[in-house]
């Protein structure tokens, strides 16, 4: 039994497509606790730090535009922290695999994601993928007093 916390971000396409309620409902199936939630206007610096492990990838500049919302006229995301038993795995399960074409069709990414003509995976939601990543990301996105 692992009591852990994980970062979830509803990306700009998720907000633009009005999927917030739907995604929160799906995540509530996990019975995890929401311990942090806020709307964030994503600055380029935050985007770079969040995706620093991908900076050498050919799609990195498109990825920065995506998460900062540039192509959407929607430069906000909803950031949440979910906590509880096996939180990381439970949320990744509902999010689905990275490539929306390969994701389980009933997962959030499988149901609502798409691959853009430039090749970028526009996949609606971010979810931490390991405990090290979750710790780093929660610290990056939330101040300690914002976690309740
Ligand atoms: O988000 P996740 O942890 O599943 O995947 P990642 O490898 O950490 O990549 C972060 C994000 O970059 C993905 O969610 C996609 O939006 C994007 N990406 C992409 O467009 N093309 C790839 N081949 C890999 C990732
Ligand atoms: Mg990742």
CSV table of N, CA and C and ligand atoms in Angstrom, one decimal:
chain,number,residue,atom,x,y,z
A,1,UNK,N,0.8,-1.2,0.0
A,1,UNK,CA,0.0,0.0,0.0
A,1,UNK,C,0.9,1.3,0.0
A,2,UNK,N,0.7,2.1,-1.0
A,2,UNK,CA,1.5,3.3,-1.2
A,2,UNK,C,0.6,4.5,-1.1
A,3,UNK,N,0.8,5.3,0.0
A,3,UNK,CA,0.0,6.5,0.1
A,3,UNK,C,0.8,7.6,-0.6
A,4,UNK,N,0.4,8.1,-1.7
A,4,UNK,CA,1.2,9.0,-2.5
A,4,UNK,C,0.3,10.1,-3.1
A,5,UNK,N,1.0,11.1,-3.6
A,5,UNK,CA,0.3,12.2,-4.3
A,5,UNK,C,0.8,12.3,-5.7
A,6,UNK,N,-0.1,12.8,-6.6
A,6,UNK,CA,0.2,12.9,-8.0
A,6,UNK,C,-0.3,14.2,-8.6
A,7,UNK,N,0.4,14.7,-9.6
A,7,UNK,CA,0.0,16.0,-10.2
A,7,UNK,C,-0.9,15.7,-11.5
A,8,UNK,N,-2.0,16.3,-11.6
A,8,UNK,CA,-2.8,16.2,-12.7
A,8,UNK,C,-3.0,17.6,-13.3
A,9,UNK,N,-2.8,17.7,-14.6
A,9,UNK,CA,-3.1,19.0,-15.3
A,9,UNK,C,-4.1,18.8,-16.4
A,10,UNK,N,-5.2,19.5,-16.4
A,10,UNK,CA,-6.1,19.5,-17.5
A,10,UNK,C,-5.5,20.5,-18.5
A,11,UNK,N,-5.0,20.1,-19.6
A,11,UNK,CA,-4.2,20.9,-20.6
A,11,UNK,C,-5.2,21.9,-21.3
A,12,UNK,N,-4.6,22.8,-22.0
A,12,UNK,CA,-5.5,23.9,-22.7
A,12,UNK,C,-6.5,23.3,-23.6
A,13,UNK,N,-6.2,22.2,-24.3
A,13,UNK,CA,-7.3,21.6,-25.2
A,13,UNK,C,-8.4,21.0,-24.3
A,14,UNK,N,-8.1,20.5,-23.1
A,14,UNK,CA,-9.2,20.0,-22.3
A,14,UNK,C,-10.1,21.1,-21.8
A,15,UNK,N,-9.6,22.3,-21.5
A,15,UNK,CA,-10.4,23.4,-21.2
A,15,UNK,C,-11.2,23.9,-22.4
A,16,UNK,N,-10.5,24.0,-23.5
A,16,UNK,CA,-11.1,24.5,-24.7
A,16,UNK,C,-12.3,23.6,-25.2
A,17,UNK,N,-12.1,22.3,-25.0
A,17,UNK,CA,-13.1,21.4,-25.4
A,17,UNK,C,-14.2,21.2,-24.3
A,18,UNK,N,-14.1,22.0,-23.2
A,18,UNK,CA,-15.1,21.9,-22.2
A,18,UNK,C,-15.2,20.5,-21.5
A,19,UNK,N,-14.0,19.9,-21.3
A,19,UNK,CA,-14.0,18.6,-20.8
A,19,UNK,C,-13.7,18.5,-19.2
A,20,UNK,N,-13.6,19.7,-18.6
A,20,UNK,CA,-13.2,19.7,-17.2
A,20,UNK,C,-14.1,18.8,-16.3
A,21,UNK,N,-15.4,19.1,-16.4
A,21,UNK,CA,-16.4,18.3,-15.6
A,21,UNK,C,-16.3,16.8,-15.8
A,22,UNK,N,-16.2,16.5,-17.1
A,22,UNK,CA,-16.1,15.1,-17.5
A,22,UNK,C,-14.9,14.4,-16.9
A,23,UNK,N,-13.7,15.1,-17.0
A,23,UNK,CA,-12.5,14.5,-16.5
A,23,UNK,C,-12.5,14.4,-15.0
A,24,UNK,N,-13.0,15.4,-14.3
A,24,UNK,CA,-13.1,15.4,-12.8
A,24,UNK,C,-14.0,14.2,-12.4
A,25,UNK,N,-15.1,14.0,-13.1
A,25,UNK,CA,-16.0,12.9,-12.8
A,25,UNK,C,-15.2,11.5,-13.0
A,26,UNK,N,-14.5,11.4,-14.1
A,26,UNK,CA,-13.7,10.2,-14.3
A,26,UNK,C,-12.7,10.0,-13.2
A,27,UNK,N,-12.1,11.1,-12.8
A,27,UNK,CA,-11.0,10.9,-11.7
A,27,UNK,C,-11.7,10.6,-10.4
A,28,UNK,N,-12.9,11.0,-10.2
A,28,UNK,CA,-13.5,10.7,-8.9
A,28,UNK,C,-13.8,9.2,-8.7
A,29,UNK,N,-13.8,8.5,-9.8
A,29,UNK,CA,-14.0,7.0,-9.7
A,29,UNK,C,-12.8,6.4,-8.9
A,30,UNK,N,-11.7,7.1,-8.8
A,30,UNK,CA,-10.5,6.5,-8.1
A,30,UNK,C,-10.7,6.6,-6.6
A,31,UNK,N,-11.7,7.4,-6.1
A,31,UNK,CA,-11.9,7.7,-4.7
A,31,UNK,C,-10.6,8.3,-4.0
A,32,UNK,N,-9.8,8.9,-4.8
A,32,UNK,CA,-8.6,9.7,-4.2
A,32,UNK,C,-9.1,11.0,-3.7
A,33,UNK,N,-8.3,11.6,-2.9
A,33,UNK,CA,-8.7,13.0,-2.3
A,33,UNK,C,-8.0,14.1,-3.2
A,34,UNK,N,-8.8,15.1,-3.5
A,34,UNK,CA,-8.2,16.3,-4.1
A,34,UNK,C,-7.6,17.1,-3.0
A,35,UNK,N,-6.2,17.3,-3.0
A,35,UNK,CA,-5.6,18.1,-1.9
A,35,UNK,C,-5.0,19.4,-2.4
A,36,UNK,N,-5.2,19.7,-3.7
A,36,UNK,CA,-4.7,21.0,-4.3
A,36,UNK,C,-5.5,21.2,-5.6
A,37,UNK,N,-5.8,22.4,-5.9
A,37,UNK,CA,-6.5,22.7,-7.2
A,37,UNK,C,-6.4,24.2,-7.5
A,38,UNK,N,-6.0,24.5,-8.7
A,38,UNK,CA,-6.0,25.9,-9.1
A,38,UNK,C,-5.9,26.1,-10.6
A,39,UNK,N,-6.4,27.2,-11.1
A,39,UNK,CA,-6.2,27.6,-12.5
A,39,UNK,C,-4.9,28.3,-12.6
A,40,UNK,N,-4.1,27.9,-13.6
A,40,UNK,CA,-2.8,28.5,-13.8
A,40,UNK,C,-2.6,29.0,-15.2
A,41,UNK,N,-2.1,30.2,-15.3
A,41,UNK,CA,-1.7,30.7,-16.6
A,41,UNK,C,-0.2,30.3,-16.8
A,42,UNK,N,0.0,29.4,-17.7
A,42,UNK,CA,1.3,28.7,-17.8
A,42,UNK,C,2.4,29.6,-18.5
A,43,UNK,N,3.3,30.1,-17.8
A,43,UNK,CA,4.4,30.9,-18.4
A,43,UNK,C,5.4,29.9,-19.0
A,44,UNK,N,6.1,30.5,-20.0
A,44,UNK,CA,7.1,29.6,-20.7
A,44,UNK,C,8.1,29.0,-19.8
A,45,UNK,N,8.5,29.7,-18.8
A,45,UNK,CA,9.5,29.2,-17.8
A,45,UNK,C,9.0,28.0,-17.1
A,46,UNK,N,7.8,28.1,-16.7
A,46,UNK,CA,7.2,26.9,-16.0
A,46,UNK,C,7.0,25.7,-16.9
A,47,UNK,N,6.6,26.0,-18.2
A,47,UNK,CA,6.5,24.9,-19.2
A,47,UNK,C,7.9,24.3,-19.4
A,48,UNK,N,8.9,25.0,-19.5
A,48,UNK,CA,10.3,24.5,-19.8
A,48,UNK,C,10.7,23.6,-18.6
A,49,UNK,N,10.4,24.1,-17.4
A,49,UNK,CA,10.8,23.3,-16.2
A,49,UNK,C,10.0,22.0,-16.2
A,50,UNK,N,8.7,22.1,-16.4
A,50,UNK,CA,7.8,20.9,-16.3
A,50,UNK,C,8.3,19.8,-17.3
A,51,UNK,N,8.6,20.3,-18.5
A,51,UNK,CA,9.0,19.3,-19.6
A,51,UNK,C,10.5,19.2,-19.8
A,52,UNK,N,11.3,19.6,-18.8
A,52,UNK,CA,12.8,19.7,-19.1
A,52,UNK,C,13.4,18.4,-19.6
A,53,UNK,N,12.8,17.2,-19.2
A,53,UNK,CA,13.3,15.9,-19.6
A,53,UNK,C,13.1,15.7,-21.1
A,54,UNK,N,12.3,16.5,-21.8
A,54,UNK,CA,12.0,16.4,-23.2
A,54,UNK,C,12.7,17.4,-24.1
A,55,UNK,N,13.6,18.2,-23.5
A,55,UNK,CA,14.1,19.4,-24.2
A,55,UNK,C,14.9,19.1,-25.4
A,56,UNK,N,15.4,17.8,-25.5
A,56,UNK,CA,16.2,17.4,-26.7
A,56,UNK,C,15.2,16.9,-27.8
A,57,UNK,N,14.0,16.7,-27.6
A,57,UNK,CA,13.1,16.1,-28.5
A,57,UNK,C,12.7,17.1,-29.6
A,58,UNK,N,12.5,16.5,-30.9
A,58,UNK,CA,12.2,17.4,-32.0
A,58,UNK,C,10.9,18.2,-31.8
A,59,UNK,N,10.0,17.6,-31.0
A,59,UNK,CA,8.7,18.3,-30.8
A,59,UNK,C,8.6,19.2,-29.6
A,60,UNK,N,9.8,19.5,-29.0
A,60,UNK,CA,9.8,20.3,-27.7
A,60,UNK,C,9.2,21.7,-27.9
A,61,UNK,N,9.5,22.4,-29.0
A,61,UNK,CA,9.0,23.8,-29.1
A,61,UNK,C,7.5,23.7,-29.3
A,62,UNK,N,7.0,22.7,-30.1
A,62,UNK,CA,5.5,22.6,-30.2
A,62,UNK,C,4.9,22.2,-28.9
A,63,UNK,N,5.6,21.4,-28.1
A,63,UNK,CA,5.1,21.0,-26.8
A,63,UNK,C,4.9,22.2,-25.9
A,64,UNK,N,5.9,23.1,-25.9
A,64,UNK,CA,5.9,24.4,-25.1
A,64,UNK,C,4.7,25.2,-25.5
A,65,UNK,N,4.5,25.3,-26.9
A,65,UNK,CA,3.3,26.1,-27.3
A,65,UNK,C,2.0,25.5,-26.9
A,66,UNK,N,2.0,24.2,-26.9
A,66,UNK,CA,0.8,23.4,-26.5
A,66,UNK,C,0.4,23.7,-25.0
A,67,UNK,N,1.4,23.5,-24.1
A,67,UNK,CA,1.1,23.6,-22.7
A,67,UNK,C,0.9,25.0,-22.3
A,68,UNK,N,1.5,26.0,-23.0
A,68,UNK,CA,1.3,27.4,-22.7
A,68,UNK,C,0.0,27.9,-23.3
A,69,UNK,N,-0.6,27.1,-24.2
A,69,UNK,CA,-1.9,27.4,-24.7
A,69,UNK,C,-1.9,28.3,-26.0
A,70,UNK,N,-0.7,28.6,-26.5
A,70,UNK,CA,-0.6,29.5,-27.6
A,70,UNK,C,-1.5,29.2,-28.7
A,71,UNK,N,-1.6,28.0,-29.2
A,71,UNK,CA,-2.5,27.8,-30.4
A,71,UNK,C,-4.0,27.8,-30.1
A,72,UNK,N,-4.4,28.0,-28.8
A,72,UNK,CA,-5.8,27.8,-28.4
A,72,UNK,C,-6.5,29.1,-28.1
A,73,UNK,N,-5.7,30.1,-27.9
A,73,UNK,CA,-6.3,31.3,-27.4
A,73,UNK,C,-6.9,31.0,-26.0
A,74,UNK,N,-6.2,30.1,-25.3
A,74,UNK,CA,-6.6,29.6,-24.0
A,74,UNK,C,-5.4,29.2,-23.2
A,75,UNK,N,-4.8,30.3,-22.6
A,75,UNK,CA,-3.5,30.0,-21.9
A,75,UNK,C,-3.7,29.7,-20.5
A,76,UNK,N,-4.7,28.9,-20.2
A,76,UNK,CA,-4.9,28.5,-18.8
A,76,UNK,C,-5.0,27.0,-18.8
A,77,UNK,N,-4.6,26.4,-17.6
A,77,UNK,CA,-4.8,25.0,-17.4
A,77,UNK,C,-5.3,24.9,-16.0
A,78,UNK,N,-5.9,23.7,-15.7
A,78,UNK,CA,-6.3,23.4,-14.3
A,78,UNK,C,-5.4,22.4,-13.7
A,79,UNK,N,-4.7,22.8,-12.6
A,79,UNK,CA,-3.7,21.9,-12.0
A,79,UNK,C,-4.3,21.4,-10.7
A,80,UNK,N,-4.2,20.1,-10.5
A,80,UNK,CA,-4.7,19.4,-9.3
A,80,UNK,C,-3.7,18.4,-8.7
A,81,UNK,N,-3.8,18.3,-7.4
A,81,UNK,CA,-3.1,17.2,-6.8
A,81,UNK,C,-4.1,16.2,-6.2
A,82,UNK,N,-3.9,15.0,-6.5
A,82,UNK,CA,-4.7,13.9,-6.0
A,82,UNK,C,-3.8,13.0,-5.1
A,83,UNK,N,-4.4,12.7,-3.9
A,83,UNK,CA,-3.6,11.9,-3.0
A,83,UNK,C,-4.4,10.7,-2.5
A,84,UNK,N,-3.7,9.6,-2.2
A,84,UNK,CA,-4.3,8.4,-1.7
A,84,UNK,C,-3.5,7.2,-2.1
A,85,UNK,N,-4.0,6.0,-1.9
A,85,UNK,CA,-3.4,4.8,-2.2
A,85,UNK,C,-3.2,4.6,-3.7
A,86,UNK,N,-1.9,4.3,-4.1
A,86,UNK,CA,-1.6,4.1,-5.5
A,86,UNK,C,-2.1,5.2,-6.4
A,87,UNK,N,-2.0,6.4,-5.9
A,87,UNK,CA,-2.6,7.6,-6.7
A,87,UNK,C,-2.0,7.7,-8.1
A,88,UNK,N,-0.7,7.5,-8.2
A,88,UNK,CA,0.0,7.7,-9.5
A,88,UNK,C,-0.6,6.7,-10.5
A,89,UNK,N,-0.6,5.5,-10.2
A,89,UNK,CA,-1.0,4.4,-11.1
A,89,UNK,C,-2.5,4.6,-11.4
A,90,UNK,N,-3.3,4.9,-10.4
A,90,UNK,CA,-4.8,5.0,-10.6
A,90,UNK,C,-5.1,6.1,-11.6
A,91,UNK,N,-4.4,7.2,-11.5
A,91,UNK,CA,-4.7,8.4,-12.3
A,91,UNK,C,-4.2,8.1,-13.7
A,92,UNK,N,-3.0,7.5,-13.8
A,92,UNK,CA,-2.4,7.2,-15.2
A,92,UNK,C,-3.4,6.2,-15.9
A,93,UNK,N,-4.0,5.3,-15.2
A,93,UNK,CA,-4.9,4.3,-15.8
A,93,UNK,C,-6.1,5.1,-16.4
A,94,UNK,N,-6.6,6.1,-15.7
A,94,UNK,CA,-7.8,6.8,-16.3
A,94,UNK,C,-7.3,7.7,-17.4
A,95,UNK,N,-6.1,8.3,-17.3
A,95,UNK,CA,-5.6,9.2,-18.3
A,95,UNK,C,-5.4,8.4,-19.6
A,96,UNK,N,-4.8,7.2,-19.5
A,96,UNK,CA,-4.5,6.4,-20.7
A,96,UNK,C,-3.1,6.7,-21.2
A,97,UNK,N,-2.6,5.9,-22.1
A,97,UNK,CA,-1.2,6.0,-22.6
A,97,UNK,C,-1.0,7.3,-23.4
A,98,UNK,N,0.3,7.6,-23.5
A,98,UNK,CA,0.7,9.0,-24.1
A,98,UNK,C,0.1,9.2,-25.5
A,99,UNK,N,0.3,8.2,-26.4
A,99,UNK,CA,-0.2,8.4,-27.7
A,99,UNK,C,-1.7,8.1,-27.8
A,100,UNK,N,-2.5,9.2,-28.1
A,100,UNK,CA,-4.0,9.0,-28.0
A,100,UNK,C,-4.5,8.0,-29.0
A,101,UNK,N,-3.8,7.7,-30.1
A,101,UNK,CA,-4.2,6.7,-31.0
A,101,UNK,C,-4.1,5.3,-30.4
A,102,UNK,N,-3.1,5.1,-29.5
A,102,UNK,CA,-2.9,3.8,-28.9
A,102,UNK,C,-3.6,3.7,-27.6
A,103,UNK,N,-4.1,4.8,-27.1
A,103,UNK,CA,-4.7,4.7,-25.7
A,103,UNK,C,-6.0,4.0,-25.7
A,104,UNK,N,-6.3,3.3,-24.6
A,104,UNK,CA,-7.5,2.6,-24.4
A,104,UNK,C,-8.7,3.6,-24.8
A,105,UNK,N,-9.6,3.2,-25.7
A,105,UNK,CA,-10.6,4.2,-26.1
A,105,UNK,C,-11.5,4.7,-25.0
A,106,UNK,N,-11.6,4.0,-23.9
A,106,UNK,CA,-12.4,4.6,-22.8
A,106,UNK,C,-11.6,5.5,-21.8
A,107,UNK,N,-10.3,5.5,-22.0
A,107,UNK,CA,-9.4,6.4,-21.2
A,107,UNK,C,-9.7,7.9,-21.7
A,108,UNK,N,-9.3,8.8,-20.9
A,108,UNK,CA,-9.4,10.3,-21.3
A,108,UNK,C,-8.7,10.6,-22.6
A,109,UNK,N,-7.4,10.1,-22.6
A,109,UNK,CA,-6.7,10.4,-23.9
A,109,UNK,C,-7.2,9.6,-25.1
A,110,UNK,N,-7.6,8.4,-24.8
A,110,UNK,CA,-8.2,7.6,-25.9
A,110,UNK,C,-9.5,8.2,-26.5
A,111,UNK,N,-10.3,8.7,-25.6
A,111,UNK,CA,-11.6,9.2,-26.0
A,111,UNK,C,-11.5,10.6,-26.6
A,112,UNK,N,-10.6,11.5,-26.0
A,112,UNK,CA,-10.6,12.9,-26.4
A,112,UNK,C,-9.3,13.4,-27.0
A,113,UNK,N,-8.3,12.6,-27.0
A,113,UNK,CA,-7.0,13.1,-27.6
A,113,UNK,C,-7.0,13.0,-29.1
A,114,UNK,N,-6.0,13.7,-29.7
A,114,UNK,CA,-5.8,13.5,-31.1
A,114,UNK,C,-4.3,13.8,-31.4
A,115,UNK,N,-3.9,13.3,-32.6
A,115,UNK,CA,-2.5,13.6,-33.1
A,115,UNK,C,-2.6,14.8,-34.1
A,116,UNK,N,-1.9,15.8,-33.8
A,116,UNK,CA,-2.0,17.0,-34.7
A,116,UNK,C,-1.2,16.7,-36.0
A,117,UNK,N,-1.4,17.4,-37.1
A,117,UNK,CA,-0.7,17.2,-38.3
A,117,UNK,C,0.8,17.4,-38.2
A,118,UNK,N,1.2,18.2,-37.2
A,118,UNK,CA,2.6,18.4,-36.9
A,118,UNK,C,3.2,17.2,-36.1
A,119,UNK,N,2.4,16.2,-35.8
A,119,UNK,CA,2.8,15.0,-35.1
A,119,UNK,C,2.6,15.1,-33.5
A,120,UNK,N,2.3,16.3,-33.0
A,120,UNK,CA,2.2,16.4,-31.5
A,120,UNK,C,1.0,15.6,-31.0
A,121,UNK,N,1.2,15.0,-29.9
A,121,UNK,CA,0.1,14.3,-29.2
A,121,UNK,C,-0.7,15.3,-28.4
A,122,UNK,N,-1.8,15.7,-28.8
A,122,UNK,CA,-2.7,16.6,-28.1
A,122,UNK,C,-3.6,15.7,-27.2
A,123,UNK,N,-3.2,15.5,-26.0
A,123,UNK,CA,-3.8,14.4,-25.2
A,123,UNK,C,-4.5,14.8,-23.9
A,124,UNK,N,-4.9,16.1,-23.8
A,124,UNK,CA,-5.9,16.5,-22.9
A,124,UNK,C,-5.5,16.6,-21.4
A,125,UNK,N,-4.7,15.7,-21.0
A,125,UNK,CA,-4.4,15.6,-19.6
A,125,UNK,C,-3.0,15.2,-19.3
A,126,UNK,N,-2.4,15.8,-18.3
A,126,UNK,CA,-1.1,15.4,-17.8
A,126,UNK,C,-1.3,14.6,-16.5
A,127,UNK,N,-0.5,13.6,-16.3
A,127,UNK,CA,-0.5,12.8,-15.0
A,127,UNK,C,0.9,12.4,-14.7
A,128,UNK,N,1.4,12.6,-13.5
A,128,UNK,CA,2.7,12.2,-13.1
A,128,UNK,C,2.9,10.7,-13.3
A,129,UNK,N,4.1,10.3,-13.8
A,129,UNK,CA,4.3,8.9,-14.1
A,129,UNK,C,5.2,8.1,-13.1
A,130,UNK,N,5.7,8.7,-12.1
A,130,UNK,CA,6.5,8.0,-11.1
A,130,UNK,C,6.5,8.8,-9.8
A,131,UNK,N,6.9,8.2,-8.7
A,131,UNK,CA,6.9,9.0,-7.5
A,131,UNK,C,7.9,10.1,-7.5
A,132,UNK,N,9.1,9.9,-8.1
A,132,UNK,CA,10.1,11.0,-8.2
A,132,UNK,C,9.5,12.2,-9.0
A,133,UNK,N,8.9,11.8,-10.1
A,133,UNK,CA,8.3,12.8,-11.0
A,133,UNK,C,7.2,13.6,-10.3
A,134,UNK,N,6.3,12.8,-9.6
A,134,UNK,CA,5.2,13.5,-8.9
A,134,UNK,C,5.7,14.5,-7.8
A,135,UNK,N,6.7,14.1,-7.1
A,135,UNK,CA,7.3,15.0,-6.0
A,135,UNK,C,7.8,16.2,-6.7
A,136,UNK,N,8.6,16.1,-7.7
A,136,UNK,CA,9.2,17.2,-8.4
A,136,UNK,C,8.1,18.1,-9.0
A,137,UNK,N,7.1,17.5,-9.6
A,137,UNK,CA,6.1,18.3,-10.3
A,137,UNK,C,5.2,19.1,-9.3
A,138,UNK,N,4.9,18.4,-8.2
A,138,UNK,CA,4.0,19.1,-7.2
A,138,UNK,C,4.7,20.3,-6.6
A,139,UNK,N,6.0,20.1,-6.4
A,139,UNK,CA,6.8,21.2,-5.8
A,139,UNK,C,6.9,22.3,-6.8
A,140,UNK,N,7.0,22.0,-8.1
A,140,UNK,CA,7.1,23.0,-9.1
A,140,UNK,C,5.8,23.8,-9.3
A,141,UNK,N,4.7,23.1,-9.2
A,141,UNK,CA,3.4,23.8,-9.5
A,141,UNK,C,2.7,24.4,-8.3
A,142,UNK,N,2.9,23.8,-7.1
A,142,UNK,CA,2.2,24.3,-5.9
A,142,UNK,C,3.1,24.7,-4.8
A,143,UNK,N,2.7,25.8,-4.1
A,143,UNK,CA,3.5,26.1,-2.9
A,143,UNK,C,3.0,25.2,-1.8
A,144,UNK,N,3.8,24.9,-0.8
A,144,UNK,CA,3.4,24.0,0.3
A,144,UNK,C,2.0,24.4,0.9
A,145,UNK,N,1.8,25.7,1.1
A,145,UNK,CA,0.5,26.1,1.8
A,145,UNK,C,-0.7,26.0,0.9
A,146,UNK,N,-0.5,25.6,-0.4
A,146,UNK,CA,-1.6,25.4,-1.3
A,146,UNK,C,-2.1,23.9,-1.3
A,147,UNK,N,-1.3,23.1,-0.6
A,147,UNK,CA,-1.7,21.7,-0.5
A,147,UNK,C,-2.4,21.5,0.9
A,148,UNK,N,-3.6,21.1,0.8
A,148,UNK,CA,-4.5,21.1,2.0
A,148,UNK,C,-4.6,19.7,2.6
B,1,LIG,O1,2.5,12.8,-20.7
B,1,LIG,P1,3.2,11.5,-20.6
B,1,LIG,O2,4.0,11.3,-19.3
B,1,LIG,O3,2.3,10.3,-20.9
B,1,LIG,O4,4.4,11.5,-21.8
B,1,LIG,P2,5.8,12.2,-21.8
B,1,LIG,O5,6.7,11.3,-22.6
B,1,LIG,O6,6.2,12.7,-20.5
B,1,LIG,O7,5.6,13.4,-22.8
B,1,LIG,C1,4.9,14.6,-22.4
B,1,LIG,C2,4.0,15.1,-23.4
B,1,LIG,O8,4.7,15.4,-24.6
B,1,LIG,C3,2.9,14.1,-23.8
B,1,LIG,O9,1.8,14.0,-23.0
B,1,LIG,C4,2.5,14.6,-25.2
B,1,LIG,O10,1.6,15.7,-25.2
B,1,LIG,C5,3.9,15.1,-25.8
B,1,LIG,N1,4.5,14.1,-26.6
B,1,LIG,C6,4.4,14.1,-28.0
B,1,LIG,O11,3.7,15.0,-28.5
B,1,LIG,N2,5.0,13.2,-28.8
B,1,LIG,C7,5.7,12.2,-28.3
B,1,LIG,N3,6.3,11.3,-29.1
B,1,LIG,C8,5.9,12.1,-26.9
B,1,LIG,C9,5.3,13.1,-26.1
B,2,LIG,MG1,5.6,12.3,-18.5
